[in-house]
mmCIF file with all atom_site columns, N, CA and C in Angstrom:
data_model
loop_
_atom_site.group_PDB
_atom_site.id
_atom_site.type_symbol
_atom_site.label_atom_id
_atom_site.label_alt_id
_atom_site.label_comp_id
_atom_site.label_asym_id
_atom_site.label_entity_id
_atom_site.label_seq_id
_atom_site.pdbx_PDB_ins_code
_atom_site.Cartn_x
_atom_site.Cartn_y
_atom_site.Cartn_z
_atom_site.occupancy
_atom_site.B_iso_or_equiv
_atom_site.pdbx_formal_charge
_atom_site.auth_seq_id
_atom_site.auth_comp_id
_atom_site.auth_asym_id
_atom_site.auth_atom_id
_atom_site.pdbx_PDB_model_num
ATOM 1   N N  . UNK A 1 1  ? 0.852   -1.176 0.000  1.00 66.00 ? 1  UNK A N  1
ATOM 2   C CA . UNK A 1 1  ? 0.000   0.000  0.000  1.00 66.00 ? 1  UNK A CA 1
ATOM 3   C C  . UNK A 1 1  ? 0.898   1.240  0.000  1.00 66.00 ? 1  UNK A C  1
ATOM 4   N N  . UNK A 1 2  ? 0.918   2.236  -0.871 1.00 80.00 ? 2  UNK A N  1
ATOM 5   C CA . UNK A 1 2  ? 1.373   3.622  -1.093 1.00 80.00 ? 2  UNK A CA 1
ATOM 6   C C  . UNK A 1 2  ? 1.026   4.093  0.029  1.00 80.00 ? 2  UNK A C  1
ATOM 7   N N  . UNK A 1 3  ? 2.339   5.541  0.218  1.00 84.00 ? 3  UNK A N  1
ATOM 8   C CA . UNK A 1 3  ? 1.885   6.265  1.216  1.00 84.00 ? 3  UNK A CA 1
ATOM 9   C C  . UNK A 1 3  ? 0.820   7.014  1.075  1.00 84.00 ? 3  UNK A C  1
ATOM 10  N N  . UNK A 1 4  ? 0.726   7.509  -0.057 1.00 88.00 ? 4  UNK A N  1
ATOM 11  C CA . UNK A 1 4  ? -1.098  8.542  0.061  1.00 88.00 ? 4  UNK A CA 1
ATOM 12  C C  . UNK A 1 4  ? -2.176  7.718  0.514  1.00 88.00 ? 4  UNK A C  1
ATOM 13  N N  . UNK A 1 5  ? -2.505  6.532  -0.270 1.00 87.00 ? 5  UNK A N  1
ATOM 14  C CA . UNK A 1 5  ? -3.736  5.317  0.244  1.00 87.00 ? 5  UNK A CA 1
ATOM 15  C C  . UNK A 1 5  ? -3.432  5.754  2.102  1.00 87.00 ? 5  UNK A C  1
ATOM 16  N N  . UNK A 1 6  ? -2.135  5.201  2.698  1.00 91.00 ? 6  UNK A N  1
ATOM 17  C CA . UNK A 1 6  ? -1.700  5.230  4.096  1.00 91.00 ? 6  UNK A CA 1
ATOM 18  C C  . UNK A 1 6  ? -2.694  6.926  4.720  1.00 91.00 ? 6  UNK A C  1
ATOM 19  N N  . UNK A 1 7  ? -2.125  7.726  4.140  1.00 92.00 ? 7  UNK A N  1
ATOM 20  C CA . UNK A 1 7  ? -2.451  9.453  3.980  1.00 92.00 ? 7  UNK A CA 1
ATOM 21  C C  . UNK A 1 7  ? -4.088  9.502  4.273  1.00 92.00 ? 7  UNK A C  1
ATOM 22  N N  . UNK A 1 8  ? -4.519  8.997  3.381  1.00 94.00 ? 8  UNK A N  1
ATOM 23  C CA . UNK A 1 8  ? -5.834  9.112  3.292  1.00 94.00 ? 8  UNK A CA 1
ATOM 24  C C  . UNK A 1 8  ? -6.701  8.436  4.483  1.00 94.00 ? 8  UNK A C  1
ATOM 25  N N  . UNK A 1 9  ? -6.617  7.010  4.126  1.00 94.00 ? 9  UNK A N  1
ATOM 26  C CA . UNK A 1 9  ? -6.904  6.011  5.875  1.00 94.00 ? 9  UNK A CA 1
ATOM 27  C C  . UNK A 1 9  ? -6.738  7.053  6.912  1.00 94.00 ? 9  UNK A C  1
ATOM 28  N N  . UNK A 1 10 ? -5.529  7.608  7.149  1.00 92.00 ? 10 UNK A N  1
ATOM 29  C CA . UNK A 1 10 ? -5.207  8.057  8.662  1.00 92.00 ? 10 UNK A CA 1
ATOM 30  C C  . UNK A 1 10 ? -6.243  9.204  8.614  1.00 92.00 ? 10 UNK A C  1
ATOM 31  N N  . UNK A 1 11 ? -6.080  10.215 7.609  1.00 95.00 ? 11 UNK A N  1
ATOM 32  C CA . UNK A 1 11 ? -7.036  11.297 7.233  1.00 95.00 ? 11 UNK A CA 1
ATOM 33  C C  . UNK A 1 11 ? -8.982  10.820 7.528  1.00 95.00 ? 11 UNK A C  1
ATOM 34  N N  . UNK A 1 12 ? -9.215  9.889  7.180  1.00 96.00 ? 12 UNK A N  1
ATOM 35  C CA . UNK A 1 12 ? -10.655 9.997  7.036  1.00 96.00 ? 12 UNK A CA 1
ATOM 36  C C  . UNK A 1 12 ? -11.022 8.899  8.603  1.00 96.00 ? 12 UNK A C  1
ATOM 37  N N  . UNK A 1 13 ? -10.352 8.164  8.920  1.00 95.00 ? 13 UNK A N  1
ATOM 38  C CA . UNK A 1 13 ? -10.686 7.307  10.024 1.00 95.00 ? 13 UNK A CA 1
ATOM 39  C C  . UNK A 1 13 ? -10.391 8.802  11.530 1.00 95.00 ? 13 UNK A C  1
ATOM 40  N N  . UNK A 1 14 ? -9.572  9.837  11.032 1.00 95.00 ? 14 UNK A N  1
ATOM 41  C CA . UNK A 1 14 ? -9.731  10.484 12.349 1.00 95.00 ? 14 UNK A CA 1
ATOM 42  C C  . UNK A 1 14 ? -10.883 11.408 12.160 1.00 95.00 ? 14 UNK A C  1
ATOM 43  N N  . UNK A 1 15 ? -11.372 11.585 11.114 1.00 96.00 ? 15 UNK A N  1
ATOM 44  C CA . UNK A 1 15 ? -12.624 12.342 10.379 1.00 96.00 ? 15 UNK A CA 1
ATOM 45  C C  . UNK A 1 15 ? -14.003 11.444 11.309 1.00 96.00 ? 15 UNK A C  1
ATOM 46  N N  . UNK A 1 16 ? -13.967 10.241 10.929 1.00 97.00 ? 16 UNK A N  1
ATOM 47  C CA . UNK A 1 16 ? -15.099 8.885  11.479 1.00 97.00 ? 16 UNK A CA 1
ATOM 48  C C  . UNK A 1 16 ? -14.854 9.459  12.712 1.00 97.00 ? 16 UNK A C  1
ATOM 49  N N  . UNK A 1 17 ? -13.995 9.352  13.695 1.00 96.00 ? 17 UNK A N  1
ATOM 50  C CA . UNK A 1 17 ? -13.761 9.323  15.406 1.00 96.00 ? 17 UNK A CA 1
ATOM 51  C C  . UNK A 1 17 ? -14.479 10.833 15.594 1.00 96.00 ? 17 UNK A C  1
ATOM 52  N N  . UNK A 1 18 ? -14.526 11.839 15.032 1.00 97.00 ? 18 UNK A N  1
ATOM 53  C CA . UNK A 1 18 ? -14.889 12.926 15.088 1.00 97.00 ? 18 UNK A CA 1
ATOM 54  C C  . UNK A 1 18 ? -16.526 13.253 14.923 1.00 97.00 ? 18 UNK A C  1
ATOM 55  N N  . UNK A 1 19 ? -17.229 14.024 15.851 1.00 97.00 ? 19 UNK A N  1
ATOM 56  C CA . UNK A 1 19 ? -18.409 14.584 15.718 1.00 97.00 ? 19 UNK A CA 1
ATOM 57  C C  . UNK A 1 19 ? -18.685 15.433 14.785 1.00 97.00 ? 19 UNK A C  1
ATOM 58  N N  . UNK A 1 20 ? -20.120 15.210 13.996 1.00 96.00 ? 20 UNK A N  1
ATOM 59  C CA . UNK A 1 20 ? -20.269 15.953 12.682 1.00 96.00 ? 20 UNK A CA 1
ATOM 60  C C  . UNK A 1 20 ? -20.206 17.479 12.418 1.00 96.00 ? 20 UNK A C  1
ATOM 61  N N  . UNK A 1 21 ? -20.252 18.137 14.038 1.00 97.00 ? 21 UNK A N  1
ATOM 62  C CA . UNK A 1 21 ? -20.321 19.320 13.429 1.00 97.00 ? 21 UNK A CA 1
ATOM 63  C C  . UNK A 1 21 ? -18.843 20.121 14.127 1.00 97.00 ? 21 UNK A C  1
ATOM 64  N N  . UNK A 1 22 ? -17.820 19.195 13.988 1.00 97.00 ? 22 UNK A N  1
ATOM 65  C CA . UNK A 1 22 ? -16.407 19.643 14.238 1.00 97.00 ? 22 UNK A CA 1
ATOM 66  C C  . UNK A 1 22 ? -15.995 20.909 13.115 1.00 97.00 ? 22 UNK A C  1
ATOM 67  N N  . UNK A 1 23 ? -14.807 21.590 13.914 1.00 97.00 ? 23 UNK A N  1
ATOM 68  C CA . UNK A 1 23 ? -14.676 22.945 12.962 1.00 97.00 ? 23 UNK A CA 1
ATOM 69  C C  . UNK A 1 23 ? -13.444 22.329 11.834 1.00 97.00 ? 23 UNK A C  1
ATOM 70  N N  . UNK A 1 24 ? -13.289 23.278 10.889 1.00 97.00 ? 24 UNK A N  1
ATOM 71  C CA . UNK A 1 24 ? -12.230 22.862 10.831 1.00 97.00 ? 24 UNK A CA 1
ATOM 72  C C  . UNK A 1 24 ? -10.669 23.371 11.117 1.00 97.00 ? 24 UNK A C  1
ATOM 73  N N  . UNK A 1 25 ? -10.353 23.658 12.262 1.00 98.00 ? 25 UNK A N  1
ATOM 74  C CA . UNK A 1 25 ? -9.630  24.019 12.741 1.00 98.00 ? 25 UNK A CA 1
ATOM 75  C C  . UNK A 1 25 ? -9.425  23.344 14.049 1.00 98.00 ? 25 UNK A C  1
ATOM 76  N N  . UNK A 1 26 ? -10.559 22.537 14.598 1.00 97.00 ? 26 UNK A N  1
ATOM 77  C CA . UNK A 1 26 ? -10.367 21.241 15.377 1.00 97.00 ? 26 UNK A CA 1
ATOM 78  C C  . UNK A 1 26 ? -9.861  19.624 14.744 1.00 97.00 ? 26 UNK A C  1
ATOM 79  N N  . UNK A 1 27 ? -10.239 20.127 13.348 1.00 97.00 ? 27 UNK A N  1
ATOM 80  C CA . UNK A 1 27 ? -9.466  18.739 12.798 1.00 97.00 ? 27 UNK A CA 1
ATOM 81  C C  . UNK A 1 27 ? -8.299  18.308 12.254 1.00 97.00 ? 27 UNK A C  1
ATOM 82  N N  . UNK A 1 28 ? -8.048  19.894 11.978 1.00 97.00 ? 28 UNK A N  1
ATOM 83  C CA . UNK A 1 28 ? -6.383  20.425 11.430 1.00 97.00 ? 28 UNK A CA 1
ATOM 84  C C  . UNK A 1 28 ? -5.665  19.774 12.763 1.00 97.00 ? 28 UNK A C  1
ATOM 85  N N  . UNK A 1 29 ? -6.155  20.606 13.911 1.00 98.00 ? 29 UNK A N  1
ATOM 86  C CA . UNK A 1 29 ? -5.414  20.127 15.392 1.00 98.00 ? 29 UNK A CA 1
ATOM 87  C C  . UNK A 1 29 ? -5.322  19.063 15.420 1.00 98.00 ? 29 UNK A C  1
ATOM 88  N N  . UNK A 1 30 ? -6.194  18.203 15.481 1.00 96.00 ? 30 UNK A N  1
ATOM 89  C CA . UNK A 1 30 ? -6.286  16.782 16.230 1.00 96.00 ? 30 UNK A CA 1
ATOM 90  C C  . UNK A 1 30 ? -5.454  16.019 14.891 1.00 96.00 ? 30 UNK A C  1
ATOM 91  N N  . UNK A 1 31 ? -5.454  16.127 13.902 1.00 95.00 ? 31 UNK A N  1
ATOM 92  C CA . UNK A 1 31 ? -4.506  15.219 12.705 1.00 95.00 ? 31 UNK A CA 1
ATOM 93  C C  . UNK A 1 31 ? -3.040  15.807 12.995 1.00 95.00 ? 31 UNK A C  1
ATOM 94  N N  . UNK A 1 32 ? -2.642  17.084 13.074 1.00 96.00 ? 32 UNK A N  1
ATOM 95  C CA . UNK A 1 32 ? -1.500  17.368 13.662 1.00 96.00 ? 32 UNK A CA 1
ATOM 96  C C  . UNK A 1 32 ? -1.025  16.521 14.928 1.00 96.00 ? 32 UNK A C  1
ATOM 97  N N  . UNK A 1 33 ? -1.956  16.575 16.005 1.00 97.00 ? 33 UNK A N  1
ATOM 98  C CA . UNK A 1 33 ? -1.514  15.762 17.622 1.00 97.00 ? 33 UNK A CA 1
ATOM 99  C C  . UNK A 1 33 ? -1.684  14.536 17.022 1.00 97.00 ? 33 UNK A C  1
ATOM 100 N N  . UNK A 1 34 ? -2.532  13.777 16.555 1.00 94.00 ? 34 UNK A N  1
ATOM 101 C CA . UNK A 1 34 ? -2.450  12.025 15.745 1.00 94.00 ? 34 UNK A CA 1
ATOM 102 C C  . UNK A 1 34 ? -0.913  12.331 14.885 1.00 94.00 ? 34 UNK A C  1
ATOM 103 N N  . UNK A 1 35 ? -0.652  12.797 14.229 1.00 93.00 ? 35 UNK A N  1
ATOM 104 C CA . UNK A 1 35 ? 0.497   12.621 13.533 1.00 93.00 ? 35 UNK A CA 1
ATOM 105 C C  . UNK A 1 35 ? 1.709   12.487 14.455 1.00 93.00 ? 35 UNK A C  1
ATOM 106 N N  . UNK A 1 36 ? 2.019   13.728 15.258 1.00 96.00 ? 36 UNK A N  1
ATOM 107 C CA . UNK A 1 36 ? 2.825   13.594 16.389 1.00 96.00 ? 36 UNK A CA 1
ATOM 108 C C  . UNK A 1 36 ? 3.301   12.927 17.165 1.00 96.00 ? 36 UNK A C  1
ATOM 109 N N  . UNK A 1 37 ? 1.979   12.429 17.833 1.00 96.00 ? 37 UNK A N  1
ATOM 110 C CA . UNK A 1 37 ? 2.150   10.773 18.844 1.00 96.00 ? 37 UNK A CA 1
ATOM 111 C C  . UNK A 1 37 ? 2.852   9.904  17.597 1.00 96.00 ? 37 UNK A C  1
ATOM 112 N N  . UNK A 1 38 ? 2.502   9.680  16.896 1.00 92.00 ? 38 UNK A N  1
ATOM 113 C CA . UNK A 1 38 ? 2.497   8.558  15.378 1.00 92.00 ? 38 UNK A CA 1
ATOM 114 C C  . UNK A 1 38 ? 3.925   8.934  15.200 1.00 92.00 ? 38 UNK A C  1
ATOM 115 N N  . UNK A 1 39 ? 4.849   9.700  15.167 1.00 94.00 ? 39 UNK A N  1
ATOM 116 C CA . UNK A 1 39 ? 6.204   10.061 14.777 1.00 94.00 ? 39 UNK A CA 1
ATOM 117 C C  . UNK A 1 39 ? 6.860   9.662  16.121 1.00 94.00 ? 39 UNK A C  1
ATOM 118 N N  . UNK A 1 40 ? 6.113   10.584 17.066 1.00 95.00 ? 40 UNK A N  1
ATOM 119 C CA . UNK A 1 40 ? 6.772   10.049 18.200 1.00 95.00 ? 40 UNK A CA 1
ATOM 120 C C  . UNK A 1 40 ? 7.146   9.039  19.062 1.00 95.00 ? 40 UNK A C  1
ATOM 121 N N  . UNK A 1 41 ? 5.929   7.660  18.472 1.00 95.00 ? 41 UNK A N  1
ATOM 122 C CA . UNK A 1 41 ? 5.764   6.577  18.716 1.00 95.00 ? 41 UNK A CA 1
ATOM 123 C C  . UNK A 1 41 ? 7.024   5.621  17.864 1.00 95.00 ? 41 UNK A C  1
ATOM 124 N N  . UNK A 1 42 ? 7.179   6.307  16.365 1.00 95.00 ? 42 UNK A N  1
ATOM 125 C CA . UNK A 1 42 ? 7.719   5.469  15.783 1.00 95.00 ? 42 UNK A CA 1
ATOM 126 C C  . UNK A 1 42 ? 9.237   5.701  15.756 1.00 95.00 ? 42 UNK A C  1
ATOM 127 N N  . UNK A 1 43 ? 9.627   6.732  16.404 1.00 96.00 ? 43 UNK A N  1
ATOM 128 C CA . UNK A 1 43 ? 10.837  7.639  16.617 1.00 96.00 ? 43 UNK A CA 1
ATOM 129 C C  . UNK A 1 43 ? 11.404  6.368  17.860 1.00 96.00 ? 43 UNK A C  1
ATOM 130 N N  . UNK A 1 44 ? 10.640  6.481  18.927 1.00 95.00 ? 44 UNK A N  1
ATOM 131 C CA . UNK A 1 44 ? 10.703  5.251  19.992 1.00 95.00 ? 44 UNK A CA 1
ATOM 132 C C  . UNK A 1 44 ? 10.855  3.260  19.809 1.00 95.00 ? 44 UNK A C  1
ATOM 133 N N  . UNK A 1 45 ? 10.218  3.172  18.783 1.00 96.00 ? 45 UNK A N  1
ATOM 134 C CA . UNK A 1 45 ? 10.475  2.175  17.881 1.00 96.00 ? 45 UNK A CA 1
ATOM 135 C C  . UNK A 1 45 ? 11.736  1.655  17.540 1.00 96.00 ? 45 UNK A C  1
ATOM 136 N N  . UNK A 1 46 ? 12.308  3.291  16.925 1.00 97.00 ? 46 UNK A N  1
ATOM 137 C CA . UNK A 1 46 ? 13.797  3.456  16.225 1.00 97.00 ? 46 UNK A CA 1
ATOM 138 C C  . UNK A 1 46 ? 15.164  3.749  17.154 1.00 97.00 ? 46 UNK A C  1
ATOM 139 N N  . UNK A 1 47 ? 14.748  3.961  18.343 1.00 95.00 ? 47 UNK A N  1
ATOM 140 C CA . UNK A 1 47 ? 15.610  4.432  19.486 1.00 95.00 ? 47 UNK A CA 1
ATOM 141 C C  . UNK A 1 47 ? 16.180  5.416  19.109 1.00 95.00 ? 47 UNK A C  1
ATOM 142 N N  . UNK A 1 48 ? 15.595  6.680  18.037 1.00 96.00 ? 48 UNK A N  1
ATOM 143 C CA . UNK A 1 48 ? 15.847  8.342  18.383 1.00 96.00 ? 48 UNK A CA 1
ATOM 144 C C  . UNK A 1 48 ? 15.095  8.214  19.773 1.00 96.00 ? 48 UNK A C  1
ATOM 145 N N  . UNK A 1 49 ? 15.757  8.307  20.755 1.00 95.00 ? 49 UNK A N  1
ATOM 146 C CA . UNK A 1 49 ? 15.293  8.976  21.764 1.00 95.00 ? 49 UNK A CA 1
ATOM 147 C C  . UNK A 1 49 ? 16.406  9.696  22.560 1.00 95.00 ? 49 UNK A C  1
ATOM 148 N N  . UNK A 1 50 ? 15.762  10.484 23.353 1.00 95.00 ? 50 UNK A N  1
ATOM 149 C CA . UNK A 1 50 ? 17.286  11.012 24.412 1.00 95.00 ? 50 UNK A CA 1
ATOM 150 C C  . UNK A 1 50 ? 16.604  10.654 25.659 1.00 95.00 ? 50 UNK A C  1
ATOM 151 N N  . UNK A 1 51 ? 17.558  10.477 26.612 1.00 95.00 ? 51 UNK A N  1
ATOM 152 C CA . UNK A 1 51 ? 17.685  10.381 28.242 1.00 95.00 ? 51 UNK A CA 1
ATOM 153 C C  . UNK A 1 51 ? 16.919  11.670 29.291 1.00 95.00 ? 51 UNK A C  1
ATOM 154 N N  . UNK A 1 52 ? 15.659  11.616 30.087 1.00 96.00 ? 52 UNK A N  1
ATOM 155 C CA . UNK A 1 52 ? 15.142  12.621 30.402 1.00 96.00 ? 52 UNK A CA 1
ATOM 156 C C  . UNK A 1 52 ? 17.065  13.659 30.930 1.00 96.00 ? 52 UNK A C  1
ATOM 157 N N  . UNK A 1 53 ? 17.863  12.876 31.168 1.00 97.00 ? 53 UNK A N  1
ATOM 158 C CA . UNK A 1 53 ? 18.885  14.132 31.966 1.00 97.00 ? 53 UNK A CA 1
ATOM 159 C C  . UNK A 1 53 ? 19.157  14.931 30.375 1.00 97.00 ? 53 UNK A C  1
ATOM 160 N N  . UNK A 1 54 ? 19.337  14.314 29.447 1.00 96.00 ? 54 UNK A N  1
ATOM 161 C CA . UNK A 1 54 ? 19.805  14.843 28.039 1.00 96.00 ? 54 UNK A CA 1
ATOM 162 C C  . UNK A 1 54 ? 18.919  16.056 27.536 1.00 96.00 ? 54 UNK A C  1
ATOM 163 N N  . UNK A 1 55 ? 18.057  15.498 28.019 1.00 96.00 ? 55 UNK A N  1
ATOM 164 C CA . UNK A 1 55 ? 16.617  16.843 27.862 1.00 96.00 ? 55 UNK A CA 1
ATOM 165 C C  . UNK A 1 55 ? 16.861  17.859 28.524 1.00 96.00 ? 55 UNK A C  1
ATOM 166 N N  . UNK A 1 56 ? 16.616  17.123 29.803 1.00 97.00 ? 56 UNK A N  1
ATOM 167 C CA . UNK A 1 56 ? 17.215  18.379 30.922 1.00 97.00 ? 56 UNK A CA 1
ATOM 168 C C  . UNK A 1 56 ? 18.308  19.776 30.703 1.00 97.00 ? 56 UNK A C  1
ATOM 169 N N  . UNK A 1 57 ? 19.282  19.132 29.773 1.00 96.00 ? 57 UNK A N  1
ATOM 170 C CA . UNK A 1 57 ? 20.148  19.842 30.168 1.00 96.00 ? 57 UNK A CA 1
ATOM 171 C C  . UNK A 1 57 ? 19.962  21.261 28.606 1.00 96.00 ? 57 UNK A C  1
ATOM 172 N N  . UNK A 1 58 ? 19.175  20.065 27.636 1.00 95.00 ? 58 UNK A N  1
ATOM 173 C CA . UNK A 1 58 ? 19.214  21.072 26.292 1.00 95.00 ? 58 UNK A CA 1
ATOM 174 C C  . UNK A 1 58 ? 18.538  22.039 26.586 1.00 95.00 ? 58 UNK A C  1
ATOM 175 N N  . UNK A 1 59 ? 17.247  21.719 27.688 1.00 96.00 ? 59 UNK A N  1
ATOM 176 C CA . UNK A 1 59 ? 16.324  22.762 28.092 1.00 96.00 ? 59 UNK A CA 1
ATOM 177 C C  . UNK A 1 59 ? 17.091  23.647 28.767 1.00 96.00 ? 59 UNK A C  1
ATOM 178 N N  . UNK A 1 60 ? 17.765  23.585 29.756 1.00 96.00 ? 60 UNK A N  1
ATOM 179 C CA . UNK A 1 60 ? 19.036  24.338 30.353 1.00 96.00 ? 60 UNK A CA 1
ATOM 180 C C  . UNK A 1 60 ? 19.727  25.222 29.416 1.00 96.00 ? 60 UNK A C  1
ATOM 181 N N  . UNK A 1 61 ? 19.641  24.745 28.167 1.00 95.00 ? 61 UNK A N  1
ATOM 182 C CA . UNK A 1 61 ? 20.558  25.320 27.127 1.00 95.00 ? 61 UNK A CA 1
ATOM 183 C C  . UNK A 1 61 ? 20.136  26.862 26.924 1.00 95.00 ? 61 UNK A C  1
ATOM 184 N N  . UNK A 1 62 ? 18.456  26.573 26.626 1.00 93.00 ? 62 UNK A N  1
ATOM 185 C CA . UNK A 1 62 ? 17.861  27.843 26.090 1.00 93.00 ? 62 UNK A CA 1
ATOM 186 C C  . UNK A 1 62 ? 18.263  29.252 26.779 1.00 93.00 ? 62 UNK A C  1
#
């Protein structure tokens, strides 16, 4: 299966989970936060991750 077919599924099944008279600017959001977890999930998968101290300290950075 192509990534658009993939694109589309993710697109219209978070459309289904959604109440009919959603804005669209609540659905922009919520496919943005679904995408996110979904990267972030698969980022974790891949072991991109850093160490909460590694965090710590980049945040320190700012």
């Amino acid at each position: 299966m192509n990534s658009t077919v993939l694109a589309k599924e993710f697109v219209q099944k978070t459309l289904d989970e959604m109440p009919d008279d959603v804005s669209v600017e609540e659905i922009i959001k919520e496919l943005a936060f679904k995408r996110m977890v979904e990267r972030g999930l698969q980022d974790s998968l891949n072991d991109r991750v850093i160490s909460q101290e590694q965090l710590e300290k980049q945040i320190a950075s700012w």
